[in-house]
Amino acid sequence: MGSGFMAFQPFSIIFFVVFGPIAFVIIMGIVKSISAGLSNQAAEQVQRSCKVVDKRTRVRGGSGNFSASTDYYITFEFDRGERKELEVKDTDFGMIVIGDRGEVHYKGTRFLEFVRLMGA
């Protein structure tokens, strides 16, 4: 009975050394996502006059048999020079141009909409 326990001990150590950090990273990612969602939900909706000063994308994945995904970001500059970068949907990214002036609506870090000032 004692030799059976000893045979599984090295396997248990290897299992926890290899899969422990992976599980920790996955759990931390889940906790971070839930925390950001709750923080955004508790935040008040903000509407601010702004100018669009930059746009960028971030492509993830896409090697081998894995598909790529793209995140879209727009940087808004407010009256006193303060800037805020928000992740937006691809459709919003395509409709908003650098130099546009208008009003951005957001809640926490969540972009809601951009209302362009016509003739600006």
mmCIF file of C-alpha atoms in Angstrom:
data_model
loop_
_atom_site.group_PDB
_atom_site.id
_atom_site.type_symbol
_atom_site.label_atom_id
_atom_site.label_comp_id
_atom_site.label_asym_id
_atom_site.label_seq_id
_atom_site.Cartn_x
_atom_site.Cartn_y
_atom_site.Cartn_z
ATOM 1 C CA MET A 1 0.000 0.000 0.000
ATOM 2 C CA GLY A 2 2.848 2.408 0.819
ATOM 3 C CA SER A 3 4.598 1.791 -2.539
ATOM 4 C CA GLY A 4 1.419 2.733 -4.468
ATOM 5 C CA PHE A 5 1.313 6.127 -2.784
ATOM 6 C CA MET A 6 4.981 6.746 -3.561
ATOM 7 C CA ALA A 7 4.452 5.897 -7.253
ATOM 8 C CA PHE A 8 1.871 8.666 -7.651
ATOM 9 C CA GLN A 9 3.730 11.344 -5.701
ATOM 10 C CA PRO A 10 6.139 12.396 -8.520
ATOM 11 C CA PHE A 11 3.204 12.545 -10.941
ATOM 12 C CA SER A 12 1.247 14.774 -8.539
ATOM 13 C CA ILE A 13 4.176 17.153 -8.154
ATOM 14 C CA ILE A 14 4.707 17.389 -11.907
ATOM 15 C CA PHE A 15 0.969 17.853 -12.472
ATOM 16 C CA PHE A 16 0.751 20.771 -10.032
ATOM 17 C CA VAL A 17 4.007 22.354 -11.240
ATOM 18 C CA VAL A 18 2.834 22.283 -14.872
ATOM 19 C CA PHE A 19 -0.895 22.886 -14.572
ATOM 20 C CA GLY A 20 -0.959 24.969 -11.398
ATOM 21 C CA PRO A 21 0.390 28.157 -13.026
ATOM 22 C CA ILE A 22 -1.874 27.666 -16.051
ATOM 23 C CA ALA A 23 -4.924 27.321 -13.801
ATOM 24 C CA PHE A 24 -3.810 30.383 -11.813
ATOM 25 C CA VAL A 25 -3.531 32.528 -14.972
ATOM 26 C CA ILE A 26 -6.956 31.387 -16.183
ATOM 27 C CA ILE A 27 -8.579 32.093 -12.804
ATOM 28 C CA MET A 28 -6.920 35.536 -12.590
ATOM 29 C CA GLY A 29 -8.162 36.374 -16.097
ATOM 30 C CA ILE A 30 -11.707 35.431 -15.123
ATOM 31 C CA VAL A 31 -11.502 37.467 -11.904
ATOM 32 C CA LYS A 32 -10.122 40.479 -13.807
ATOM 33 C CA SER A 33 -12.914 40.292 -16.413
ATOM 34 C CA ILE A 34 -15.616 40.038 -13.771
ATOM 35 C CA SER A 35 -14.073 42.897 -11.794
ATOM 36 C CA ALA A 36 -13.932 45.167 -14.874
ATOM 37 C CA GLY A 37 -17.524 44.315 -15.759
ATOM 38 C CA LEU A 38 -18.774 45.084 -12.260
ATOM 39 C CA SER A 39 -16.773 48.314 -12.167
ATOM 40 C CA ASN A 40 -18.239 49.434 -15.514
ATOM 41 C CA GLN A 41 -21.734 48.505 -14.358
ATOM 42 C CA ALA A 42 -21.363 50.618 -11.210
ATOM 43 C CA ALA A 43 -19.894 53.614 -13.063
ATOM 44 C CA GLU A 44 -22.100 56.473 -14.136
ATOM 45 C CA GLN A 45 -22.676 57.190 -17.803
ATOM 46 C CA VAL A 46 -20.551 60.121 -18.983
ATOM 47 C CA GLN A 47 -21.108 62.428 -21.970
ATOM 48 C CA ARG A 48 -18.202 64.697 -22.920
ATOM 49 C CA SER A 49 -17.362 66.971 -25.831
ATOM 50 C CA CYS A 50 -14.254 65.742 -27.589
ATOM 51 C CA LYS A 51 -12.141 65.451 -30.679
ATOM 52 C CA VAL A 52 -10.969 62.129 -32.157
ATOM 53 C CA VAL A 53 -7.153 62.248 -32.173
ATOM 54 C CA ASP A 54 -6.076 58.670 -32.887
ATOM 55 C CA LYS A 55 -7.231 55.218 -33.945
ATOM 56 C CA ARG A 56 -5.441 51.893 -33.639
ATOM 57 C CA THR A 57 -6.020 48.169 -33.930
ATOM 58 C CA ARG A 58 -4.565 45.152 -32.164
ATOM 59 C CA VAL A 59 -4.533 41.793 -33.948
ATOM 60 C CA ARG A 60 -4.298 38.645 -31.825
ATOM 61 C CA GLY A 61 -3.793 35.052 -32.874
ATOM 62 C CA GLY A 62 -3.790 33.981 -36.498
ATOM 63 C CA SER A 63 -0.969 31.451 -36.577
ATOM 64 C CA GLY A 64 -1.349 27.942 -37.915
ATOM 65 C CA ASN A 65 -4.953 26.762 -37.808
ATOM 66 C CA PHE A 66 -6.053 29.475 -35.392
ATOM 67 C CA SER A 67 -8.109 32.439 -36.535
ATOM 68 C CA ALA A 68 -7.086 36.008 -35.835
ATOM 69 C CA SER A 69 -9.186 38.500 -33.915
ATOM 70 C CA THR A 70 -8.876 42.273 -34.039
ATOM 71 C CA ASP A 71 -9.563 44.789 -31.265
ATOM 72 C CA TYR A 72 -10.334 48.387 -32.243
ATOM 73 C CA TYR A 73 -9.431 51.471 -30.177
ATOM 74 C CA ILE A 74 -10.134 55.190 -30.550
ATOM 75 C CA THR A 75 -8.476 57.978 -28.548
ATOM 76 C CA PHE A 76 -10.663 60.948 -27.651
ATOM 77 C CA GLU A 77 -9.232 64.283 -26.496
ATOM 78 C CA PHE A 78 -11.313 66.506 -24.233
ATOM 79 C CA ASP A 79 -11.352 70.287 -23.784
ATOM 80 C CA ARG A 80 -8.454 70.528 -21.332
ATOM 81 C CA GLY A 81 -6.166 68.155 -23.234
ATOM 82 C CA GLU A 82 -7.110 65.041 -21.260
ATOM 83 C CA ARG A 83 -7.252 61.908 -23.409
ATOM 84 C CA LYS A 84 -9.139 58.649 -23.061
ATOM 85 C CA GLU A 85 -8.713 55.563 -25.220
ATOM 86 C CA LEU A 86 -11.752 53.307 -25.501
ATOM 87 C CA GLU A 87 -12.226 49.969 -27.198
ATOM 88 C CA VAL A 88 -14.968 50.212 -29.831
ATOM 89 C CA LYS A 89 -16.822 47.839 -32.145
ATOM 90 C CA ASP A 90 -15.533 47.423 -35.681
ATOM 91 C CA THR A 91 -18.592 49.203 -37.088
ATOM 92 C CA ASP A 92 -17.990 52.258 -34.873
ATOM 93 C CA PHE A 93 -14.283 52.200 -35.750
ATOM 94 C CA GLY A 94 -15.114 52.424 -39.453
ATOM 95 C CA MET A 95 -17.566 55.306 -39.017
ATOM 96 C CA ILE A 96 -15.393 57.550 -36.817
ATOM 97 C CA VAL A 97 -12.564 59.514 -38.441
ATOM 98 C CA ILE A 98 -9.518 61.197 -36.892
ATOM 99 C CA GLY A 99 -10.377 64.888 -36.576
ATOM 100 C CA ASP A 100 -14.089 64.311 -35.929
ATOM 101 C CA ARG A 101 -15.562 66.508 -33.235
ATOM 102 C CA GLY A 102 -18.570 65.537 -31.205
ATOM 103 C CA GLU A 103 -19.710 64.003 -27.973
ATOM 104 C CA VAL A 104 -18.528 60.647 -26.676
ATOM 105 C CA HIS A 105 -20.745 58.637 -24.345
ATOM 106 C CA TYR A 106 -19.083 56.014 -22.160
ATOM 107 C CA LYS A 107 -19.571 54.149 -18.912
ATOM 108 C CA GLY A 108 -16.391 53.293 -17.041
ATOM 109 C CA THR A 109 -14.157 51.838 -19.748
ATOM 110 C CA ARG A 110 -17.079 50.795 -21.959
ATOM 111 C CA PHE A 111 -17.691 52.874 -25.102
ATOM 112 C CA LEU A 112 -21.391 53.515 -25.723
ATOM 113 C CA GLU A 113 -21.576 55.904 -28.691
ATOM 114 C CA PHE A 114 -20.074 58.875 -30.477
ATOM 115 C CA VAL A 115 -22.359 61.654 -31.716
ATOM 116 C CA ARG A 116 -20.587 63.681 -34.398
ATOM 117 C CA LEU A 117 -21.114 67.436 -34.619
ATOM 118 C CA MET A 118 -22.078 68.163 -38.191
ATOM 119 C CA GLY A 119 -20.132 70.922 -39.901
ATOM 120 C CA ALA A 120 -17.370 70.875 -37.265
#
